[in-house]
XYZ file of C-alpha atoms in Angstrom:
646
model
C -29.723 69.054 -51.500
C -27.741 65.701 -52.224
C -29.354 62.414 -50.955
C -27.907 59.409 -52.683
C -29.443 56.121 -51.805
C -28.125 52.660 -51.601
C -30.193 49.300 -51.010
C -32.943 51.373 -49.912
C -30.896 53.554 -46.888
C -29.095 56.894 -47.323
C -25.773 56.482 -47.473
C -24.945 60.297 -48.335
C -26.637 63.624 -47.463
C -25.904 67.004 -46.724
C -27.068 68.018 -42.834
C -30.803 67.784 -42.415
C -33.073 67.047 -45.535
C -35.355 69.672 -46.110
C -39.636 68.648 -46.301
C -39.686 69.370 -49.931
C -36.819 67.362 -50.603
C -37.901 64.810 -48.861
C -41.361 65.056 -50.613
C -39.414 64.858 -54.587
C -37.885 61.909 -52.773
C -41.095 60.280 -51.729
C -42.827 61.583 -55.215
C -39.845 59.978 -57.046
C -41.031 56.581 -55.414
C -37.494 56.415 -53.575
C -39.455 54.954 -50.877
C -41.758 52.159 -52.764
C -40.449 49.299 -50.656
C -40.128 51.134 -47.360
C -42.488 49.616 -44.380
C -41.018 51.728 -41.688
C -37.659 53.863 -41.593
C -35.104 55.153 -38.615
C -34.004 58.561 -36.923
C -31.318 58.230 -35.018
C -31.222 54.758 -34.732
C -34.958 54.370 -33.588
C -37.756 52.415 -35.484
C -40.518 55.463 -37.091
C -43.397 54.929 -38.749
C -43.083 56.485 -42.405
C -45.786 59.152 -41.655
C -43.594 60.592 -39.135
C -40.850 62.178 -41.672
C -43.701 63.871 -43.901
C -43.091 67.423 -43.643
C -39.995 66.845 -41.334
C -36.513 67.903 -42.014
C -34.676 64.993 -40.915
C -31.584 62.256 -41.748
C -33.151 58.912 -41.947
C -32.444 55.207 -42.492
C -34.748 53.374 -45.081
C -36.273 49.952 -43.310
C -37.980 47.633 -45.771
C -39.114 43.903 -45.634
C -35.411 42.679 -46.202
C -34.202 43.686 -43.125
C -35.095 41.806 -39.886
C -37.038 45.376 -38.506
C -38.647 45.782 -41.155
C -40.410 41.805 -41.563
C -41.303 42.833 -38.163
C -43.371 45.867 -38.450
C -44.675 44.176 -41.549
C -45.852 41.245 -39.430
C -47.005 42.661 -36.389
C -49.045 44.682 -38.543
C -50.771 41.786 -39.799
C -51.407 40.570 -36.256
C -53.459 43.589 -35.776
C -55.564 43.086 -39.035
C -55.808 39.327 -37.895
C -57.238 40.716 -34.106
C -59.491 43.641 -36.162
C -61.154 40.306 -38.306
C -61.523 38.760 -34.881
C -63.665 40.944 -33.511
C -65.325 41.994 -35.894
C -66.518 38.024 -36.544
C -66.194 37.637 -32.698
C -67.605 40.936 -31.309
C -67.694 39.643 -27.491
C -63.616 38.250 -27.598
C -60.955 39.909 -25.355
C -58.034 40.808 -27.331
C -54.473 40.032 -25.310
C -51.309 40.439 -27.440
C -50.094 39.875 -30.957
C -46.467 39.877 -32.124
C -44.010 39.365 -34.569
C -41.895 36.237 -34.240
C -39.841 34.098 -36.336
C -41.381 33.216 -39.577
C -44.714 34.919 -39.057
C -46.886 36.527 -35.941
C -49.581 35.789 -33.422
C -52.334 36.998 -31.601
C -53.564 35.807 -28.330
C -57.470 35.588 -27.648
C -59.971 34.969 -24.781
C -62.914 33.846 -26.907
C -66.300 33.173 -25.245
C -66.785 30.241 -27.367
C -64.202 28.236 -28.285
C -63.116 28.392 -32.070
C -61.233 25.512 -34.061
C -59.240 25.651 -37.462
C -62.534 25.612 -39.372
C -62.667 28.982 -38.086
C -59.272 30.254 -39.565
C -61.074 30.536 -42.940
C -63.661 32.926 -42.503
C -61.184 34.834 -40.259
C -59.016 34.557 -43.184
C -61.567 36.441 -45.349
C -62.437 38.566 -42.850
C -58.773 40.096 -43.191
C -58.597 39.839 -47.099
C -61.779 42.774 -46.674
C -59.617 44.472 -44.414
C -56.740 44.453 -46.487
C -58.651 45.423 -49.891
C -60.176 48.617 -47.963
C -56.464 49.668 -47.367
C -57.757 51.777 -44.077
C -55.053 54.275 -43.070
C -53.031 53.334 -40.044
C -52.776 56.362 -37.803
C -50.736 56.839 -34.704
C -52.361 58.498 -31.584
C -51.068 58.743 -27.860
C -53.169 59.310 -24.686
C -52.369 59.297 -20.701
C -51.737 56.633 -18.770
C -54.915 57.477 -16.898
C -57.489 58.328 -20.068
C -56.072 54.964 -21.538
C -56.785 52.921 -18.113
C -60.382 54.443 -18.173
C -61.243 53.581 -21.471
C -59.764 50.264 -21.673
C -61.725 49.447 -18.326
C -64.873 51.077 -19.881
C -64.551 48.498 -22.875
C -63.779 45.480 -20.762
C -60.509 45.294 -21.659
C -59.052 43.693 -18.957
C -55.479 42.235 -20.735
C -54.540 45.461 -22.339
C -55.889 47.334 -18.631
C -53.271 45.002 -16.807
C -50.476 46.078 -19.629
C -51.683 49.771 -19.128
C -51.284 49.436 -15.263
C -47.992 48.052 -15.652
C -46.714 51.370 -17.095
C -44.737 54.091 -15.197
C -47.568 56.434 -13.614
C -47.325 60.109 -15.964
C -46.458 57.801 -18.813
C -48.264 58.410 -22.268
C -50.017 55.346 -23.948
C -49.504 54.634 -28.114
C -52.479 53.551 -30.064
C -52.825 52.598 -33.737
C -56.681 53.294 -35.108
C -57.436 51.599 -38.911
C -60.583 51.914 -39.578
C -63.013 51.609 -36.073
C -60.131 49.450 -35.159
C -58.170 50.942 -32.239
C -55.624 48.753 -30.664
C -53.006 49.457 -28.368
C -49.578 49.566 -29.415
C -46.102 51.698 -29.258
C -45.230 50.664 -32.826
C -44.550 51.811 -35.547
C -46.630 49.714 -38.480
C -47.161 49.998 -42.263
C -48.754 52.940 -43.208
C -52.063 51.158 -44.250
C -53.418 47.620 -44.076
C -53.330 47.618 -48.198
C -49.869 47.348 -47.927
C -50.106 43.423 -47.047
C -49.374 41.673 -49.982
C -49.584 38.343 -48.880
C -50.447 36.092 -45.505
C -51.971 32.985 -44.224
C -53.243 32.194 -40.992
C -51.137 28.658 -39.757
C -52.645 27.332 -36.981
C -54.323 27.698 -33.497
C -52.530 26.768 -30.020
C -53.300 27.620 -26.411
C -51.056 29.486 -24.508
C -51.099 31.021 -20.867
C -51.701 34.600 -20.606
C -47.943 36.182 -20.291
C -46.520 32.449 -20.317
C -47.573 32.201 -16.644
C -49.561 28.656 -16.268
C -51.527 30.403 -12.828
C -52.848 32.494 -15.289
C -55.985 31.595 -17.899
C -55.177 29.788 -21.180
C -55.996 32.163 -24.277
C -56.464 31.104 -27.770
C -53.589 31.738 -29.622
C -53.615 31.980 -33.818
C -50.305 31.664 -35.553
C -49.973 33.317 -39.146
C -47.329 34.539 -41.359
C -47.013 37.213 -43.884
C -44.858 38.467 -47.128
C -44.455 41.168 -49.424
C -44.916 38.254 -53.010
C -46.922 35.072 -52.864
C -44.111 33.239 -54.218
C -41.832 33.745 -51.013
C -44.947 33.040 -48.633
C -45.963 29.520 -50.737
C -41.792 28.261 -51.121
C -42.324 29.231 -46.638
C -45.566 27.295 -46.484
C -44.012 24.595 -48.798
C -41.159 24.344 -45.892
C -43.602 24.499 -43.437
C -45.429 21.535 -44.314
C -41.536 19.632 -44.857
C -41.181 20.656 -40.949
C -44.270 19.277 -40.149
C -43.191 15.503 -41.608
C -39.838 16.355 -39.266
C -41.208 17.594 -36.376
C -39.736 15.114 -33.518
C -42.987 15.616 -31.306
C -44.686 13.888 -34.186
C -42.354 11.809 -36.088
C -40.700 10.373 -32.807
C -43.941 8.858 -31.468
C -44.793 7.683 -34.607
C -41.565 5.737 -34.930
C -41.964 4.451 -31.212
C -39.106 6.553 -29.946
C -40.737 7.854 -26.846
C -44.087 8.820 -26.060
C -45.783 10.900 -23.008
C -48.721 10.072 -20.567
C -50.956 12.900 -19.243
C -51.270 10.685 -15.933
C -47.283 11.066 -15.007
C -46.866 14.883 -16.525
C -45.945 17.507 -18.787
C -42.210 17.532 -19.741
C -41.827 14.064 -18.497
C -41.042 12.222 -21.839
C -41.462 8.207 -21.335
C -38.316 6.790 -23.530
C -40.268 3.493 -25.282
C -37.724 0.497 -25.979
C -36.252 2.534 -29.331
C -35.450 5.813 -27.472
C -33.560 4.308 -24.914
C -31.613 2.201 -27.048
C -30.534 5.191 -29.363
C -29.667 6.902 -25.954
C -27.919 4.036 -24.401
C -25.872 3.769 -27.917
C -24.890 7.596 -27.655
C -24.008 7.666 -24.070
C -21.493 5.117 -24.036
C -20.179 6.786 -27.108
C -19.442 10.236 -25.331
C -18.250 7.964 -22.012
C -15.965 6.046 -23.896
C -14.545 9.385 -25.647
C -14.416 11.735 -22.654
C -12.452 8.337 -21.137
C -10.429 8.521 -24.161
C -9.388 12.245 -23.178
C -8.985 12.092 -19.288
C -12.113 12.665 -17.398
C -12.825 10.414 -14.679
C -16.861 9.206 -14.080
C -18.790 10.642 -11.202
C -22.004 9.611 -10.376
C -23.910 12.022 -7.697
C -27.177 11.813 -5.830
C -30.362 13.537 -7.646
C -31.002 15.331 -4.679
C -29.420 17.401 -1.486
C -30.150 19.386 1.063
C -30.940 23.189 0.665
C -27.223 23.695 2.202
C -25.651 22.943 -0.633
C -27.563 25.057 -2.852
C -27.243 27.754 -0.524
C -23.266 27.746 -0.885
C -23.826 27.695 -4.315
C -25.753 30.494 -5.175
C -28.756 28.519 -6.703
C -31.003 28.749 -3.687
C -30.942 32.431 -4.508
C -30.764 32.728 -7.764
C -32.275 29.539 -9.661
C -34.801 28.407 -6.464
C -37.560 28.986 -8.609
C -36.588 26.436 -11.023
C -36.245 23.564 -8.729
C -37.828 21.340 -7.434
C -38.112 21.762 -3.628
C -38.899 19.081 -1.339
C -40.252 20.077 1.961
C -41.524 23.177 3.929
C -39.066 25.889 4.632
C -41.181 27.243 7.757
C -41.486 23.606 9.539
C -39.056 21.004 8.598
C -35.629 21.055 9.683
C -34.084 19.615 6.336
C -35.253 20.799 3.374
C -33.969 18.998 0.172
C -34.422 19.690 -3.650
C -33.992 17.840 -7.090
C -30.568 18.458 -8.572
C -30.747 21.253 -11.572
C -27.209 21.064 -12.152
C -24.229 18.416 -10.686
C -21.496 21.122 -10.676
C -21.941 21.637 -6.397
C -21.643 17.503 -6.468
C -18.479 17.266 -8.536
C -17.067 20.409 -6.230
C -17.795 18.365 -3.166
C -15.517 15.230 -4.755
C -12.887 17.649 -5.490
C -12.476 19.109 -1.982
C -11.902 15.389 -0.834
C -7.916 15.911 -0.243
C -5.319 18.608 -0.825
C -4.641 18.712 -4.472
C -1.430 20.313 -5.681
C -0.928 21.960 -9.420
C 0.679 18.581 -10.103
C -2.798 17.053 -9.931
C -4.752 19.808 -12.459
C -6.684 19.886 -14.578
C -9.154 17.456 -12.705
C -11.541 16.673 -15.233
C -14.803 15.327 -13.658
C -17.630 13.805 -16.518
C -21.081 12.138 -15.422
C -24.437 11.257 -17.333
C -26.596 13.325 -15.019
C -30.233 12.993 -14.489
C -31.609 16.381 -13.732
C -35.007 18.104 -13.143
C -35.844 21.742 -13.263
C -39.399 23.082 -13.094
C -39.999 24.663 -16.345
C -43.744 26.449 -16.605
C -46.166 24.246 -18.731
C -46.247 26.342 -21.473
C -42.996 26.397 -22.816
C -42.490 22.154 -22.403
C -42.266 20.503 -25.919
C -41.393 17.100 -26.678
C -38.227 15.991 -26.142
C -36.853 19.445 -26.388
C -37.696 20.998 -23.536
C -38.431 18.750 -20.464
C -38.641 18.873 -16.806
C -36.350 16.284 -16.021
C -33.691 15.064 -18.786
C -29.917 13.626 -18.982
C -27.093 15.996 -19.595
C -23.417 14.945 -20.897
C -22.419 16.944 -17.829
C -18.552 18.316 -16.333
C -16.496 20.437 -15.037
C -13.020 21.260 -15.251
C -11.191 22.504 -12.286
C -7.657 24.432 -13.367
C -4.904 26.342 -12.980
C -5.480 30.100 -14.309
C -2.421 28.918 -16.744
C -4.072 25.998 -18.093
C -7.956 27.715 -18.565
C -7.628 28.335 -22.294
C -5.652 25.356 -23.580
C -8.740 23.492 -21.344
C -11.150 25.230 -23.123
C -9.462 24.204 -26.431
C -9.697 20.798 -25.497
C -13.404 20.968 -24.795
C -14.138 22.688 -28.498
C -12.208 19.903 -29.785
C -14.197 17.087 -28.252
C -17.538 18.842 -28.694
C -16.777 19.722 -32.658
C -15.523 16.150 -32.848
C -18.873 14.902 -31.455
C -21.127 17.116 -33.458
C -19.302 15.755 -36.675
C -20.095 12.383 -35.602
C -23.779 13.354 -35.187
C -23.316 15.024 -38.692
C -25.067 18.687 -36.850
C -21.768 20.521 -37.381
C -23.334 22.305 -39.995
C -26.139 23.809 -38.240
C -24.695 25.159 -35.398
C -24.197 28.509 -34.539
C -22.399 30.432 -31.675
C -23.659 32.933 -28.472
C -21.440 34.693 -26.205
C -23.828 35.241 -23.643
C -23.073 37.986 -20.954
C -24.420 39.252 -17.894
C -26.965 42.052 -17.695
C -25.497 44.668 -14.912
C -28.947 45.958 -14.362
C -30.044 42.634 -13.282
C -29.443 42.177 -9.853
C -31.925 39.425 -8.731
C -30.360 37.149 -11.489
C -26.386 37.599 -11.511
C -23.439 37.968 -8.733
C -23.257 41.505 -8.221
C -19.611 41.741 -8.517
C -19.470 43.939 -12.112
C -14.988 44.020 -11.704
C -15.249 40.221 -11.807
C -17.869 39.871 -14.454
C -15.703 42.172 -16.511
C -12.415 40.163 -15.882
C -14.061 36.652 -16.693
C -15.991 38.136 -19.691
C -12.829 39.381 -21.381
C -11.131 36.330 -20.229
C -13.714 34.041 -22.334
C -13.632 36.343 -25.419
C -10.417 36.762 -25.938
C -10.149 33.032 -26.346
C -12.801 32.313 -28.454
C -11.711 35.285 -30.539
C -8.088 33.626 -30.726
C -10.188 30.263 -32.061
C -11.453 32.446 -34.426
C -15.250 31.037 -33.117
C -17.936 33.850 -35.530
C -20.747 34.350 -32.752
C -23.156 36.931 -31.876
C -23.291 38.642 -28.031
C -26.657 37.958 -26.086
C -26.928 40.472 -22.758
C -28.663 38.918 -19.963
C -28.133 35.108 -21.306
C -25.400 34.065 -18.685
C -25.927 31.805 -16.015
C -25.717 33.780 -12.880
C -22.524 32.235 -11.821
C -20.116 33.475 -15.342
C -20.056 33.948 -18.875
C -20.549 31.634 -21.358
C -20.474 30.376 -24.826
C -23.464 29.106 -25.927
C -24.041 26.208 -29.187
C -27.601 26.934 -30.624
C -28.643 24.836 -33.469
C -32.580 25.732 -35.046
C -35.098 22.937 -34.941
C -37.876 22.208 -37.993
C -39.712 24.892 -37.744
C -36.569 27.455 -37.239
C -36.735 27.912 -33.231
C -33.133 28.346 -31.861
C -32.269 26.227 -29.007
C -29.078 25.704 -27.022
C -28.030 22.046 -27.012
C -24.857 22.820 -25.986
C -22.859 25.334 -23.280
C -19.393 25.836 -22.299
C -19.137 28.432 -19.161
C -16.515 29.798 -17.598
C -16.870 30.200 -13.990
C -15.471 32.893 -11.609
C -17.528 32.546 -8.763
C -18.266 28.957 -7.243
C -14.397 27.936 -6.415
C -14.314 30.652 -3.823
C -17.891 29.668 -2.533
C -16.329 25.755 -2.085
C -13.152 26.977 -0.829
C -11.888 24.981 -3.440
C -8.160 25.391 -3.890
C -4.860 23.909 -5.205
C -0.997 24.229 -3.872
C 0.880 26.041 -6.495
C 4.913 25.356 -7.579
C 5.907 27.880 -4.750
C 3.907 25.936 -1.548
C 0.973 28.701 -1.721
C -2.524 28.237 -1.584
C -4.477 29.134 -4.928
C -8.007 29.360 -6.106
C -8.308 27.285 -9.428
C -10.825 28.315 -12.540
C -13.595 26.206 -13.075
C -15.125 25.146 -16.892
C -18.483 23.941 -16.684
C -19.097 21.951 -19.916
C -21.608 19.641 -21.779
C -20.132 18.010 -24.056
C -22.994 16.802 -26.505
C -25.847 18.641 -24.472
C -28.957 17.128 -23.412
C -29.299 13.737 -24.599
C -33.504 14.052 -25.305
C -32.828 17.607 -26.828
C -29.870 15.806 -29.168
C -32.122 13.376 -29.933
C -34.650 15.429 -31.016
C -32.310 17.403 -33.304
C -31.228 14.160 -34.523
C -34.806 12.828 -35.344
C -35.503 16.049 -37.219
C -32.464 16.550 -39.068
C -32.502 12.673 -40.800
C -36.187 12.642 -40.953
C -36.192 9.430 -38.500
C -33.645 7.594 -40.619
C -30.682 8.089 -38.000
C -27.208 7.128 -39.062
C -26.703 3.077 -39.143
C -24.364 3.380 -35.991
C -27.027 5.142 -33.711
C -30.111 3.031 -35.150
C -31.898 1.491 -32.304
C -32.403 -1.923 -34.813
C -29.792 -2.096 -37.520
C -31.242 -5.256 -39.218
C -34.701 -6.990 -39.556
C -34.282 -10.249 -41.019
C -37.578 -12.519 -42.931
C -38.640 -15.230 -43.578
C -40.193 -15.124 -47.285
C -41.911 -18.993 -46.141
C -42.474 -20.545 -43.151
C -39.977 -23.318 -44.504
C -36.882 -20.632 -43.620
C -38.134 -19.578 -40.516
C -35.525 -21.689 -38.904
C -33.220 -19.803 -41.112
C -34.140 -16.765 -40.133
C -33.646 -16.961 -36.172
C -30.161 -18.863 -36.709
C -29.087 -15.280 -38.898
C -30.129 -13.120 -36.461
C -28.468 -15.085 -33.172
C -24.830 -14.604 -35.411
C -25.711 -10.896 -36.264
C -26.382 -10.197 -32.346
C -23.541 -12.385 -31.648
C -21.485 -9.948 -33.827
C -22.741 -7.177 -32.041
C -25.316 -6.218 -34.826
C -28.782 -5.137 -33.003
C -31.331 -7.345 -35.370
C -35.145 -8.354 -35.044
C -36.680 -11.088 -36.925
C -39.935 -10.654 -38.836
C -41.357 -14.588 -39.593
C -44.694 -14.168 -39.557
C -47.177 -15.424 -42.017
C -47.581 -12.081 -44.442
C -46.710 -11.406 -47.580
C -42.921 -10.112 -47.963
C -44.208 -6.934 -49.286
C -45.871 -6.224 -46.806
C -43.243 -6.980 -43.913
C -41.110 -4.372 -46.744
C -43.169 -1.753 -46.040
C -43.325 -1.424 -42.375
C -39.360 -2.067 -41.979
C -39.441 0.729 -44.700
C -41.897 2.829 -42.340
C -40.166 2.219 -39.236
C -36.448 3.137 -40.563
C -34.923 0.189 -40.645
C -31.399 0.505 -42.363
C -31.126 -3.293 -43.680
C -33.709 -6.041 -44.361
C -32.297 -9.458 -45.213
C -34.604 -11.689 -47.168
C -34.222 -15.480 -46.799
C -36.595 -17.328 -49.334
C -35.824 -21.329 -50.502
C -33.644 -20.068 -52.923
C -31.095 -18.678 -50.365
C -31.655 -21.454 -47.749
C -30.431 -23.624 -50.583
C -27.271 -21.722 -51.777
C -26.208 -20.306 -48.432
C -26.681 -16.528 -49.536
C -28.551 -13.805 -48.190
C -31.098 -11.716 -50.160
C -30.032 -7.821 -48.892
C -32.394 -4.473 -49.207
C -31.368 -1.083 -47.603
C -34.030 1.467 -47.051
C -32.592 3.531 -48.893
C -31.346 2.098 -52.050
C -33.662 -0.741 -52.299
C -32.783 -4.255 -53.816
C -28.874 -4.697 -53.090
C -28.755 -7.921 -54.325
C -27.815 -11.526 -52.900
C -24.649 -11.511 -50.327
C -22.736 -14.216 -47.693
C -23.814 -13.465 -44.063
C -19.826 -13.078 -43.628
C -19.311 -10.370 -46.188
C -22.686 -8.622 -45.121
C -21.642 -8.808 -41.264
C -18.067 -7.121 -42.508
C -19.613 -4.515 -44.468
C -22.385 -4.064 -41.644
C -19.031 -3.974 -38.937
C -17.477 -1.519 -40.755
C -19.890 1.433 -41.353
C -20.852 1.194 -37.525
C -17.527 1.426 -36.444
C -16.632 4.315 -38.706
C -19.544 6.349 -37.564
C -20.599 7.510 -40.861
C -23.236 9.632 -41.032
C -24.000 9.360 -44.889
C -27.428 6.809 -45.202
């Protein structure tokens, strides 16, 4: 029997692998760094091939499937030390996620992160016994009685959600049983290294009706080395993380009185947003769309036409009572039925496309509690929204256009780099959520791949990611702590021209339906301005800086100085403060240094006297003396060009 092996899979083999060869391959230690492996495409646990002929796919810790098992597995030794510290807790879930895994509790007492160290050695014991992880099934019906019997209400409400007749996976390690379909590392010994991260609460199945559990983050590896470099990162993240760093730095900050996901924008914020949004105005000006500016609310009608009463209802915000009043209105998700409305205002002939409509939009959508975070994701926010209305002929070279000014944008923001792409399609099976209309999903899916395949756009397909309306390409970019988000979409839209009767007069006199682009074109502003926090640490780019200068006094004899500098530099369009109180210039240093502050000017006796400036930048320190003229040039300059180098 040949089996040759490459990177840990089988790349050659003759028709079934006989038990004993599979044995000499397992006693040959072929399969050292194996955690799971695959038949026919499906994740196994390793015992399942002993004694089996079979054809199968080595998984190990390299492989996305295989840091999976490896983690989840640890979630279950981090929920056996639970209870056996904890013998009255109600275990929920635990699973593998980016980086790491967690396990969701319903303590009787509530624990804190003192608690994460004897949980911690709790595991380590676990671990050092290396217990034997052993796969069992049972009914449907003997697993509902014996969860019920053991007060297990979370995993009875999982068990009741199966298909009745169905059989029910459980893992046992040690007097550990937990219920699971799998597969995991043969025994718990095989944990090499982990570290419990933190504690959170979280709603029970993300639902906020339901109870908040405990929830305790962790991550595992297979050396100590790759876990500490993580951990090292981790902590990095941490001094990034917007949430904290932002309100810190003043940038916004949130009040439990007004609501979760409603971010207040402090004096800072708003200037950095104020600075960006006339910035994408100016360029979307620059390349023909014309400004729109829609009500934040309409009547259920509209939405009805639309499709998003249907479809999306549960993510707005609905004002009124559907049984009683006669007009019920609701917050504006989106502004594409607005700009549809100003389009339909007058025949329009193929002379007048594209029509390129652009607006700052306010919008609100009711996202549950549990996912809002920061200034990432927020109940109401501003999008760079717009929509393209076009002759079929005209739809790529449109599209085209709108990569161009997003990519253009990005590079100005200096996130090109981290961006990634998503074609995200519609799921067929999912009725409730898309058009059911599978010939016209089909035509506007090809339709959008083919062109960003003829950009030559590298992106990965994500089923059941559409919006409900069309296909779209989707820009993700990975905060801190390595969570992909979308900042950006570009969506091509079969459906809602027809619904508006929108329509255009072709070259021969007939009567056309047009395409429609919906586009942002640099996203969210409060999700960009996260990124934006986290990617330069706080220390934006000079030409998006809420303050670009703060200029001292090193005496109280210059303080007359001082305010006469800073009226030219906002005169010159420079956004400076003045600092002229009676401290130490160290001092004053340190917080500009602290609070970001690209420049500080200095003006001491010695200046007043010779007409110069004394210049530091926070990030190369003492720059030496300058003339206000020079320094306002050189200031001008780096503004204007948008660099994005500090």
């Amino acid at each position: 029997m040949k089996i040759t092996l490459k990177d840990g899979k089988i790349i050659e083999a003759e028709s079934g692998i006989s038990a004993a060869d599979l044995a000499k391959a397992i006693s040959e230690n072929l399969l050292r760094n194996a955690v799971c492996v695959k038949i026919d495409g499906q994740l196994k646990d390793l015992t399942e091939i002993i004694g089996k002929d079979c054809l199968f796919e080595v998984v190990t810790f390299d492989d996305d499937d295989g840091k999976n098992v490896y983690r989840h597995t640890a979630s279950h030794v981090l929920a056996q030390a639970v209870k056996s510290i904890f013998p009255t807790v109600k275990l929920a879930i635990g699973p593998a996620i980016d980086n790491g895994f967690y396990y969701d509790f319903d303590f009787v007492t509530k624990i804190n992160t003192e608690d994460l160290e004897k949980i911690q050695a709790e595991m380590n014991k676990i671990i050092k016994a290396n217990l034997p992880i052993e796969k069992f099934t049972v009914s449907k019906t003997d697993a509902a009685k014996g969860a019920k019997k053991a007060g297990a209400d979370y995993k009875l409400e999982l068990i009741n959600g199966l298909p009745d007749g169905s059989e029910v996976t459980f893992y046992r390690q040690g007097d550990f049983i937990e219920m699971c379909r799998g597969p995991h590392l043969s025994s718990t010994g095989k944990i090499k290294a982990f570290k419990l991260t933190g504690i959170a609460g979280a709603y029970w199945r993300g639902d906020e009706k339901n109870k908040m559990l405990t929830r305790i983050y962790g991550t595992a590896f297979t050396k100590k080395a790759d876990m500490d470099e993580y951990l090292n990162m981790l902590e990095e993240a941490k001094k990034r993380d917007h949430n904290k760093l932002g309100r810190e730095l003043e940038i916004f900050m949130t009040d439990e009185n007004i609501g979760q996901g409603l971010p207040l924008l402090m004096p800072k914020g708003a200037k950095i947003l104020q600075i960006l949004q006339r910035f994408v105005e100016d360029e979307e000006e620059r390349r023909g769309y014309l400004l729109t500016k829609t009500p934040l609310m309409a009547k259920n009608n509209l939405y009805k036409i639309s499709g998003h009463w249907y479809h999306y209802k549960d993510k707005m915000f609905v004002l009124g009572n559907e049984e009683t009043d006669d007009e019920i209105f609701a917050l504006r998700p989106m502004t594409c039925p607005f700009q549809y409305s100003i389009y339909n205002n007058g025949l329009k002939s193929y002379r007048d496309l594209p029509k390129r409509y652009a607006e700052t939009a306010t919008l609100f959508r009711n996202e549950a509690s549990g996912e809002m975070h920061g200034l990432i994701r927020v109940r109401q926010f501003t999008l760079s929204d717009g929509h393209i209305v076009c002759a079929p002929e005209q739809l790529e070279e449109e599209f085209k256009e709108v990569m161009d000014l997003i990519y253009y944008l990005l590079d100005c923001l200096g996130l090109t780099d981290g961006v990634s792409f998503r074609f995200s399609r519609y799921d067929k099976n999912d009725k409730e959520k898309y058009i059911d209309d599978p010939i016209a999903w089909e035509r506007a899916e090809s339709v959008l791949k083919n062109i960003i395949d003829g950009m030559g756009i590298k992106y990965t397909e994500a089923i059941g990611e559409a919006a409900f309306y069309g296909p779209k390409l989707d820009i993700q970019y990975k905060n801190v702590h390595g969570k992909e988000d979308t900042i950006i979409t570009v969506q091509i839209d079969f459906a809602m021209a027809e619904k508006f009767e929108m329509s255009y007069i072709d070259e021969n006199g007939d009567k056309k339906t047009p395409y429609i682009i919906h586009r942002s074109s640099i996203g969210c502003y409060e999700r960009t301005l996260a990124m934006l926090i986290e990617k330069y640490a706080g220390a934006l780019p000079l030409w998006m800086c809420p303050e670009h200068v703060r200029v001292m006094s090193l005496t109280d004899r210059t303080a007359d100085n001082v305010k006469e500098i800073k009226k030219r530099l906002n005169r010159e369009g420079i956004l400076a403060s003045l600092d002229i109180r009676n401290e130490k210039i160290g001092y004053k240093i340190r917080e500009a240094q602290l609070e970001k502050i690209p420049y500080m000017v200095i003006i001491g006796d010695k200046e007043a006297e010779n007409g110069v400036i004394s210049v530091r930048s926070r990030s190369g320190g003492d720059l030496g003396t300058s003339t206000l003229d020079d320094f306002i040039t050189e200031i001008k300059k780096t503004i204007q060009s948008k660099a994005v180098k500090n």
